[in-house]
mmCIF file of C-alpha atoms and ligand atoms in Angstrom:
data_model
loop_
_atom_site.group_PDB
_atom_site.id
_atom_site.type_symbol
_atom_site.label_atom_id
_atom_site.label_comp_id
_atom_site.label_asym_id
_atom_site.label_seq_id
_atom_site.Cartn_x
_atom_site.Cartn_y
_atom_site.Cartn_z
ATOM 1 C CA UNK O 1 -15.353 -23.845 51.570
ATOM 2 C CA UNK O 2 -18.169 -25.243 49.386
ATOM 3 C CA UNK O 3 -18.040 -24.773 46.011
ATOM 4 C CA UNK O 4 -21.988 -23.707 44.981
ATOM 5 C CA UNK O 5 -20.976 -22.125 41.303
ATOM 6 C CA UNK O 6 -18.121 -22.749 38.833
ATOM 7 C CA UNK O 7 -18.043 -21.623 35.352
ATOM 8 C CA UNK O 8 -15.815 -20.904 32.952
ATOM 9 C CA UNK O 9 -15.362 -17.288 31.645
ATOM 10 C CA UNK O 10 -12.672 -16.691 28.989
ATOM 11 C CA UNK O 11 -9.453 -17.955 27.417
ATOM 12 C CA UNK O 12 -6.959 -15.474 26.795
ATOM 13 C CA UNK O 13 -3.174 -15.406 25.523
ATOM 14 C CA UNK O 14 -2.772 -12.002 26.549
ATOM 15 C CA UNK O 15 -2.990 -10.891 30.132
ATOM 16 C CA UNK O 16 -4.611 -7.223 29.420
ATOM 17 C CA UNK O 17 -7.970 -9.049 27.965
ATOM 18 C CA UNK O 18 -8.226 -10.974 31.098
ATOM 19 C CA UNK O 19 -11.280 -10.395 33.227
ATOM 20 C CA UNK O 20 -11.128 -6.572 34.649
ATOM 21 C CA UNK O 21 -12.168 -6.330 38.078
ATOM 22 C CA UNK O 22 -10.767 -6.702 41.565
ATOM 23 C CA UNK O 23 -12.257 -10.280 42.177
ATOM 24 C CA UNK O 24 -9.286 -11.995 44.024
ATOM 25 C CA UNK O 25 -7.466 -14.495 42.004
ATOM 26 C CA UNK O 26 -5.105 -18.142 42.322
ATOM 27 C CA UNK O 27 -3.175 -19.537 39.267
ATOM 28 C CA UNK O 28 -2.435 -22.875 39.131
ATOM 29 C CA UNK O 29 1.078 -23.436 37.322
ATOM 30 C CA UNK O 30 3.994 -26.415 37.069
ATOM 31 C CA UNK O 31 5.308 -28.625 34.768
ATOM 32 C CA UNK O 32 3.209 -29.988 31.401
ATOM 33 C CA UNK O 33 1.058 -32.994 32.786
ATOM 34 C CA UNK O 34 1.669 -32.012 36.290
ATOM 35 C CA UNK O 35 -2.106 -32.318 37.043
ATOM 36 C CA UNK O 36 -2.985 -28.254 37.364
ATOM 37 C CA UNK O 37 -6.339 -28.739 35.167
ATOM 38 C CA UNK O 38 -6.935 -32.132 36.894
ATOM 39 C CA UNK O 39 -6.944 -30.776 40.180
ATOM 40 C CA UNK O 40 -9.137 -27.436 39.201
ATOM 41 C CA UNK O 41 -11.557 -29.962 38.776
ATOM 42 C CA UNK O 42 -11.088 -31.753 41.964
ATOM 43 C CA UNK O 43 -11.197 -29.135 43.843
ATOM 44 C CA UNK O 44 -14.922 -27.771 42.063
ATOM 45 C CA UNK O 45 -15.556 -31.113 41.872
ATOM 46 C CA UNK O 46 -16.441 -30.174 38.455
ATOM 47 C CA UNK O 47 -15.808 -33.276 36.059
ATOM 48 C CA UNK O 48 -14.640 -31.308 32.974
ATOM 49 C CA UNK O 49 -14.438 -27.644 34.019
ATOM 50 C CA UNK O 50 -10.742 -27.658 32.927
ATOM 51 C CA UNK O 51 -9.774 -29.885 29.977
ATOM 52 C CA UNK O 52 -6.996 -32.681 31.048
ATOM 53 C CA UNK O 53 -5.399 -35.098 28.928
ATOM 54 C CA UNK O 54 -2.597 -37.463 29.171
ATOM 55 C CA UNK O 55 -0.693 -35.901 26.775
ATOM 56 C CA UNK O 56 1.377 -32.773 28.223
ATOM 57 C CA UNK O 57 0.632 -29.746 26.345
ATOM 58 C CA UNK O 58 -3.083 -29.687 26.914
ATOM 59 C CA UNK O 59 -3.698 -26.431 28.127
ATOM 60 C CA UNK O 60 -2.166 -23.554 26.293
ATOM 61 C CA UNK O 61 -4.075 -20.285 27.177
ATOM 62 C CA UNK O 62 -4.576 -17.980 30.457
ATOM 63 C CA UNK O 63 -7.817 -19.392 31.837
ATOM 64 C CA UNK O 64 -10.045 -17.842 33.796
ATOM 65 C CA UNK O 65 -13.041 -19.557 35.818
ATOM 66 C CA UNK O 66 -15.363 -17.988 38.541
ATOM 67 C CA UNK O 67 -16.143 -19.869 41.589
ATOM 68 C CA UNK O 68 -19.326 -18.854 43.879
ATOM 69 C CA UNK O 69 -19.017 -15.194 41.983
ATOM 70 C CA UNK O 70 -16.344 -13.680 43.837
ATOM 71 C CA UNK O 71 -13.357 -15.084 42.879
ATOM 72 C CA UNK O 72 -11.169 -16.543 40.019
ATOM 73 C CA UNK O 73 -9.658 -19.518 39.806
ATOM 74 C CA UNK O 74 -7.307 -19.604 36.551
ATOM 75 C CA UNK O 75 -5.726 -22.864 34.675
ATOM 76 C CA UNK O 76 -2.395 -22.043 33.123
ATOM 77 C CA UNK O 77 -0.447 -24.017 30.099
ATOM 78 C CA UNK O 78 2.312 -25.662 31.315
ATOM 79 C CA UNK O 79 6.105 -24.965 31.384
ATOM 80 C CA UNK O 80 9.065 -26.966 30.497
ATOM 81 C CA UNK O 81 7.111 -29.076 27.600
ATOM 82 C CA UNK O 82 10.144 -30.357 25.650
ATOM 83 C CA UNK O 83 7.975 -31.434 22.567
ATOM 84 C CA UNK O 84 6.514 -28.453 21.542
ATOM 85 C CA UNK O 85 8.360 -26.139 18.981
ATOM 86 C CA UNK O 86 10.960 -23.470 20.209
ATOM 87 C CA UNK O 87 8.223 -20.797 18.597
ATOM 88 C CA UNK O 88 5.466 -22.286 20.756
ATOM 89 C CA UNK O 89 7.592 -22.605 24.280
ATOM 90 C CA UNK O 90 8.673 -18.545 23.732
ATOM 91 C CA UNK O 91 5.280 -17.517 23.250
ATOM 92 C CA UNK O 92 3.908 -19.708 26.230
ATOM 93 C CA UNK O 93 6.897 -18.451 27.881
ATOM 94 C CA UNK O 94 6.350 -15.063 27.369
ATOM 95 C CA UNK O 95 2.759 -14.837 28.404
ATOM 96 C CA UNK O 96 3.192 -16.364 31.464
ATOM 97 C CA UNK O 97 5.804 -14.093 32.618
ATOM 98 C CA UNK O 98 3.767 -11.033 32.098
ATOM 99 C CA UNK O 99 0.465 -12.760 33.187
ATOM 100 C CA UNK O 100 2.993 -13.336 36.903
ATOM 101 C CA UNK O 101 4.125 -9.813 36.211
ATOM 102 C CA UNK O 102 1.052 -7.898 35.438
ATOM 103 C CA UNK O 103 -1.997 -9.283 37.237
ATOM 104 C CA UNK O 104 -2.611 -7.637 40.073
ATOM 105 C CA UNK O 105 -5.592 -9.402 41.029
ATOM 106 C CA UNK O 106 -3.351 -12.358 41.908
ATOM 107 C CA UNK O 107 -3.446 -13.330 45.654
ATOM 108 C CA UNK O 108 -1.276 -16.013 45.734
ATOM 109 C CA UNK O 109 0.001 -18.746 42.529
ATOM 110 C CA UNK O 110 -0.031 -22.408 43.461
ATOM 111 C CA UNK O 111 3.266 -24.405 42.340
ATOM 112 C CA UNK O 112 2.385 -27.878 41.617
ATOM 113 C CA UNK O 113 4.820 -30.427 41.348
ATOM 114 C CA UNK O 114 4.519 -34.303 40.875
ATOM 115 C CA UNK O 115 5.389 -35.835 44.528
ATOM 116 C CA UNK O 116 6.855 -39.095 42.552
ATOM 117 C CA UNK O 117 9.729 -36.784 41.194
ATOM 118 C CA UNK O 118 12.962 -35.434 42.198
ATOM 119 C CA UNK O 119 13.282 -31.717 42.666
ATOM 120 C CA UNK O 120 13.545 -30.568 38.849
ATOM 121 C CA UNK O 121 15.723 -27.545 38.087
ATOM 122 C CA UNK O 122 12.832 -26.017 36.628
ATOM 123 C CA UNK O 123 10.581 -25.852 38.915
ATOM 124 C CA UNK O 124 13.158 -24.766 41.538
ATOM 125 C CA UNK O 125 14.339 -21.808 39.030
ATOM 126 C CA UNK O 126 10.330 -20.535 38.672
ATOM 127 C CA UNK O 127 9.683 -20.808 42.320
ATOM 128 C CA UNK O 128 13.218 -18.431 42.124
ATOM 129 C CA UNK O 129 11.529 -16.300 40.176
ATOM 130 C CA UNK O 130 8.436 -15.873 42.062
ATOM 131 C CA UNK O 131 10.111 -15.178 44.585
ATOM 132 C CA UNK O 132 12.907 -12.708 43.169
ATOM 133 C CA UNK O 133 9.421 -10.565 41.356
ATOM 134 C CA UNK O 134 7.426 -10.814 45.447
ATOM 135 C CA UNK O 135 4.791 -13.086 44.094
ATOM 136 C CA UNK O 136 3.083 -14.973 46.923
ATOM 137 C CA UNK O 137 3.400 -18.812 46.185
ATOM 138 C CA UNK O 138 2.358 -22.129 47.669
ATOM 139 C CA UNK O 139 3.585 -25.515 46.565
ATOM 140 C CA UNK O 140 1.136 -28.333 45.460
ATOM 141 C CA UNK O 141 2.370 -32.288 45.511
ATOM 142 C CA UNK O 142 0.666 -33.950 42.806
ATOM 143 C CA UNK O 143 -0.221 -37.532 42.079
ATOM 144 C CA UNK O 144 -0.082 -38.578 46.426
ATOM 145 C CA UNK O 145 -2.015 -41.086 44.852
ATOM 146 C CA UNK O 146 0.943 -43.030 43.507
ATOM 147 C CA UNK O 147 2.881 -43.143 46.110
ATOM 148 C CA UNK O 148 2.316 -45.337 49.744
ATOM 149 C CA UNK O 149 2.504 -42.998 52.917
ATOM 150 C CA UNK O 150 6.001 -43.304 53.763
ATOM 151 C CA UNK O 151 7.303 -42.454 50.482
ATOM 152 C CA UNK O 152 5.360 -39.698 50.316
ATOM 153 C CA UNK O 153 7.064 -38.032 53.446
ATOM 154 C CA UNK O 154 10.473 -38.943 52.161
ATOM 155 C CA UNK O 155 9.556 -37.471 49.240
ATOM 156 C CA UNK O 156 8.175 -34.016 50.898
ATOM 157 C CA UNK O 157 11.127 -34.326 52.986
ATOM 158 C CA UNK O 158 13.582 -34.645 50.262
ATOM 159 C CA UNK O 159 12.237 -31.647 48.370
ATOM 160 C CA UNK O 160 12.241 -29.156 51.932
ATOM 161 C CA UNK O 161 16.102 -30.030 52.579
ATOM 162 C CA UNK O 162 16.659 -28.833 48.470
ATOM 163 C CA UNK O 163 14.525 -25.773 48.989
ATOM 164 C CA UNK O 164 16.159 -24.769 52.208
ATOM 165 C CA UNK O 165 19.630 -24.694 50.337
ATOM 166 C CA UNK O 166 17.862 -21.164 49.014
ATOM 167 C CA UNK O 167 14.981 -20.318 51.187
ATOM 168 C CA UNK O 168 15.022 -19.133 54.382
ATOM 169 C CA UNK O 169 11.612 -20.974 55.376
ATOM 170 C CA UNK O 170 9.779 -24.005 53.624
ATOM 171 C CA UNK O 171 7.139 -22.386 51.641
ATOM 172 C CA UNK O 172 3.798 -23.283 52.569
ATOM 173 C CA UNK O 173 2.814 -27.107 50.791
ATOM 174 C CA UNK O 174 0.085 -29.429 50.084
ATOM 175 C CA UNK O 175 -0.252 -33.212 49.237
ATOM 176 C CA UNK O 176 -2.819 -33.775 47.299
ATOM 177 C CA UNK O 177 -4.344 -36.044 44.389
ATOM 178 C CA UNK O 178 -7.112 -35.340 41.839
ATOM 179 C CA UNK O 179 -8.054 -39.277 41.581
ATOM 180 C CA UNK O 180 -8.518 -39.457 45.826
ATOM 181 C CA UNK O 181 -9.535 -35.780 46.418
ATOM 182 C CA UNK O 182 -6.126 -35.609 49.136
ATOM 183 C CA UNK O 183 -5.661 -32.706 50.143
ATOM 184 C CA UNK O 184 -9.114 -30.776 48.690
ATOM 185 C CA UNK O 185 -10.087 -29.176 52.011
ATOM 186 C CA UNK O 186 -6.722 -27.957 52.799
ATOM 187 C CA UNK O 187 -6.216 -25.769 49.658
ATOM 188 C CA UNK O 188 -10.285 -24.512 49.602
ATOM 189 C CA UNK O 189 -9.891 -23.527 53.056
ATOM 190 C CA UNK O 190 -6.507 -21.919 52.507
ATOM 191 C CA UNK O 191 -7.972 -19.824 49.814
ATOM 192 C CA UNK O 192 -11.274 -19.539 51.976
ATOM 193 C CA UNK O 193 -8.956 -17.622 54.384
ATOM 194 C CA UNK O 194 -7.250 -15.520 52.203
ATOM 195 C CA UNK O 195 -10.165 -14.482 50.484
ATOM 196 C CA UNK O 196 -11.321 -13.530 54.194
ATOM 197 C CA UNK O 197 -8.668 -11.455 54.951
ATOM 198 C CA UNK O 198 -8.664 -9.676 51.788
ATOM 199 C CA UNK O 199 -12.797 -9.041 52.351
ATOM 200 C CA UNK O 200 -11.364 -7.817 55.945
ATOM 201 C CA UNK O 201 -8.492 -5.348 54.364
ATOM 202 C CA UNK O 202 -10.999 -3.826 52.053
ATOM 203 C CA UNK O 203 -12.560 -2.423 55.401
HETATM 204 P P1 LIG R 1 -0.997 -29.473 30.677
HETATM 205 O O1 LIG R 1 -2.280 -28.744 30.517
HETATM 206 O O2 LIG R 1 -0.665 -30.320 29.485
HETATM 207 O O3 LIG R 1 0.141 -28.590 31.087
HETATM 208 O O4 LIG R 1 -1.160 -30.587 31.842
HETATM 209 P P2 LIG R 1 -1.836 -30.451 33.277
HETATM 210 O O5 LIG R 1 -0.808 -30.067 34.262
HETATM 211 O O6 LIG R 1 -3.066 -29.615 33.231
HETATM 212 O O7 LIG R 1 -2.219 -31.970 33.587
HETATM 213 P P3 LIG R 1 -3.638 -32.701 33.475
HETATM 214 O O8 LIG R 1 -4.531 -32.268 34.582
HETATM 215 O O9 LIG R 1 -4.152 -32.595 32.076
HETATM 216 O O10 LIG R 1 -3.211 -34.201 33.831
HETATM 217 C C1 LIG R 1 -2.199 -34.879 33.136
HETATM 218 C C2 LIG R 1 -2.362 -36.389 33.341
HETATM 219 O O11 LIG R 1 -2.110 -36.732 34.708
HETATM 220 C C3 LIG R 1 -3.751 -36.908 33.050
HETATM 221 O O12 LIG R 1 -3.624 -38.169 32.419
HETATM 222 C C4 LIG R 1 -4.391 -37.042 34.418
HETATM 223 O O13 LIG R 1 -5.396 -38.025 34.469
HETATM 224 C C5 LIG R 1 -3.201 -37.430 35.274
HETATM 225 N N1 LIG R 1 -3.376 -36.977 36.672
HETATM 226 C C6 LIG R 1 -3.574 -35.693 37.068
HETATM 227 N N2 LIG R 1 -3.677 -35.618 38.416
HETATM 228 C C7 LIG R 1 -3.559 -36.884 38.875
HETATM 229 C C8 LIG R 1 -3.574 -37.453 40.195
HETATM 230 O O14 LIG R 1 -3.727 -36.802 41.230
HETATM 231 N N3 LIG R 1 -3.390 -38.808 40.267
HETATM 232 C C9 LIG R 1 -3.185 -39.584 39.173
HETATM 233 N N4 LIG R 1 -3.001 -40.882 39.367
HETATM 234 N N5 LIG R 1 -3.172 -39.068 37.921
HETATM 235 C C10 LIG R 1 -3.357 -37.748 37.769
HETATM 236 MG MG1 LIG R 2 -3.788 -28.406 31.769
#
C-alpha cells in the first residue's frame, strides 16, 4: 500500500470523543519505549507524525491519525511504565481498557514487543486479555535491528513455544524495525487486505 496522505486528527483521553465514523481502524499498543510511535512513522514514512523519545512515557493520549482518508491509524501510551505515579498508570490503565472495549471501529490492534527481550508477563497477560474480550490482534517484533539474523529466529522461536503453552495457534507476527524499515510492506499490505475485505463486506 502507498501511503499518499497522513495527518494527524485529535488526541483524546476518552474514547467517546474519538473520531465518529465507520473509517476502519489499527491501534498500535506494547510496552513504554517499545517503538509503537517510532514505527507509525516508519510505516507513513512520516518523520515526526507520532512524537518518539527515548524516554518511556512519551505518548500518553488515544491518538488518532488518518492515512489516504479512509482509515485510522491510532498511537497509544504505553503500558507497564514503572516510573510513572500509581495515579497516572490507573488512569492510562483505565482508558485503554475501554478504548479496547468500546471502539468498534477497531479492525484489528497490533501487539508490539521488543524482539531483544524475553517474553514479559505483561505483555503475555494483555495479549490474554485481547483475546478473553474477542479483539483481533497481531504481534509486532520491534528493534530486528539489534539483533543479527539468527538471533532473531531464536528469539521469534522462543516467544511461539511460550505462547503455545496458552494458544491454540501462533498469532499472526511481524519482524520489523523503524531504523531499517523491516518489515514495512508486510504490515501495510496486511492492513491493505483487511481494509479490502471490509470494503468487500460492506457490499
Ligand atoms: P511510549 O510512547 O513512551 O510508550 O514509547 P513508544 O513505544 O512510542 O516508543 P518510541 O517510538 O518513542 O521509541 C522509544 C525509543 O526506541 C526511541 O529512542 C526510539 O528511537 C527507539 N526505537 C524505536 N524503534 C526502534 C527500532 O526499530 N530500532 C532501534 N534501534 N531503535 C528504535
Ligand atoms: Mg509513543
Amino acid at each position: 500500500m502507498h501511503i499518499k496522505s497522513a495527518e494527524f486528527v485529535m488526541s483524546n483521553s476518552d474514547v467517546e470523543k474519538c473520531p465518529k465514523g465507520l473509517l476502519p481502524e489499527y491501534a498500535f499498543i506494547g510496552r513504554s519505549n517499545v517503538g509503537k510511535s517510532s514505527l507509525i512513522n516508519m510505516l507513513t514514512s512520516r518523520k515526526s507524525l507520532a512524537k518518539t523519545s527515548g524516554r518511556p512515557g512519551k505518548t500518553q493520549l488515544i491518538n488518532h491519525f488518518l492515512i489516504n482518508k479512509n482509515w485510522h491509524l491510532v498511537d497509544l501510551p504505553g503500558y507497564g511504565y514503572a516510573r510513572v505515579s500509581k495515579n497516572a498508570k490507573k488512569t492510562f490503565q483505565k482508558f485503554i481498557t475501554q478504548y479496547f472495549s468500546l471502539r468498534e471501529q477497531l479492525v484489528t490492534a497490533f501487539v508490539l514487543v521488543d524482539i531483544r527481550h524475553d517474553p514479559q508477563p505483561i505483555d503475555l497477560e494483555f495479549m490474554q486479555w485481547l483475546g478473553e474480550h474477542g479483539i483481533p490482534f497481531s504481534i509486532i517484533f520491534t528493534k530486528a535491528d539489534k539483533l543479527k539474523p539468527n538471533a532473531i529466529i531464536r528469539h521469534v522461536d522462543d516467544y511461539k513455544n511460550v505462547l503455545l503453552e496458552t494458544w491454540e495457534d501462533m498469532p499472526n507476527y511481524f519482524i520489523t524495525s523503524s531504523s531499517n524499515e523491516a518489515g514495512k510492506d508486510e504490515v501495510l499490505n496486511y492492513i491493505d487486505e483487511l481494509n479490502s475485505n471490509m470494503e468487500l463486506d460492506t457490499f
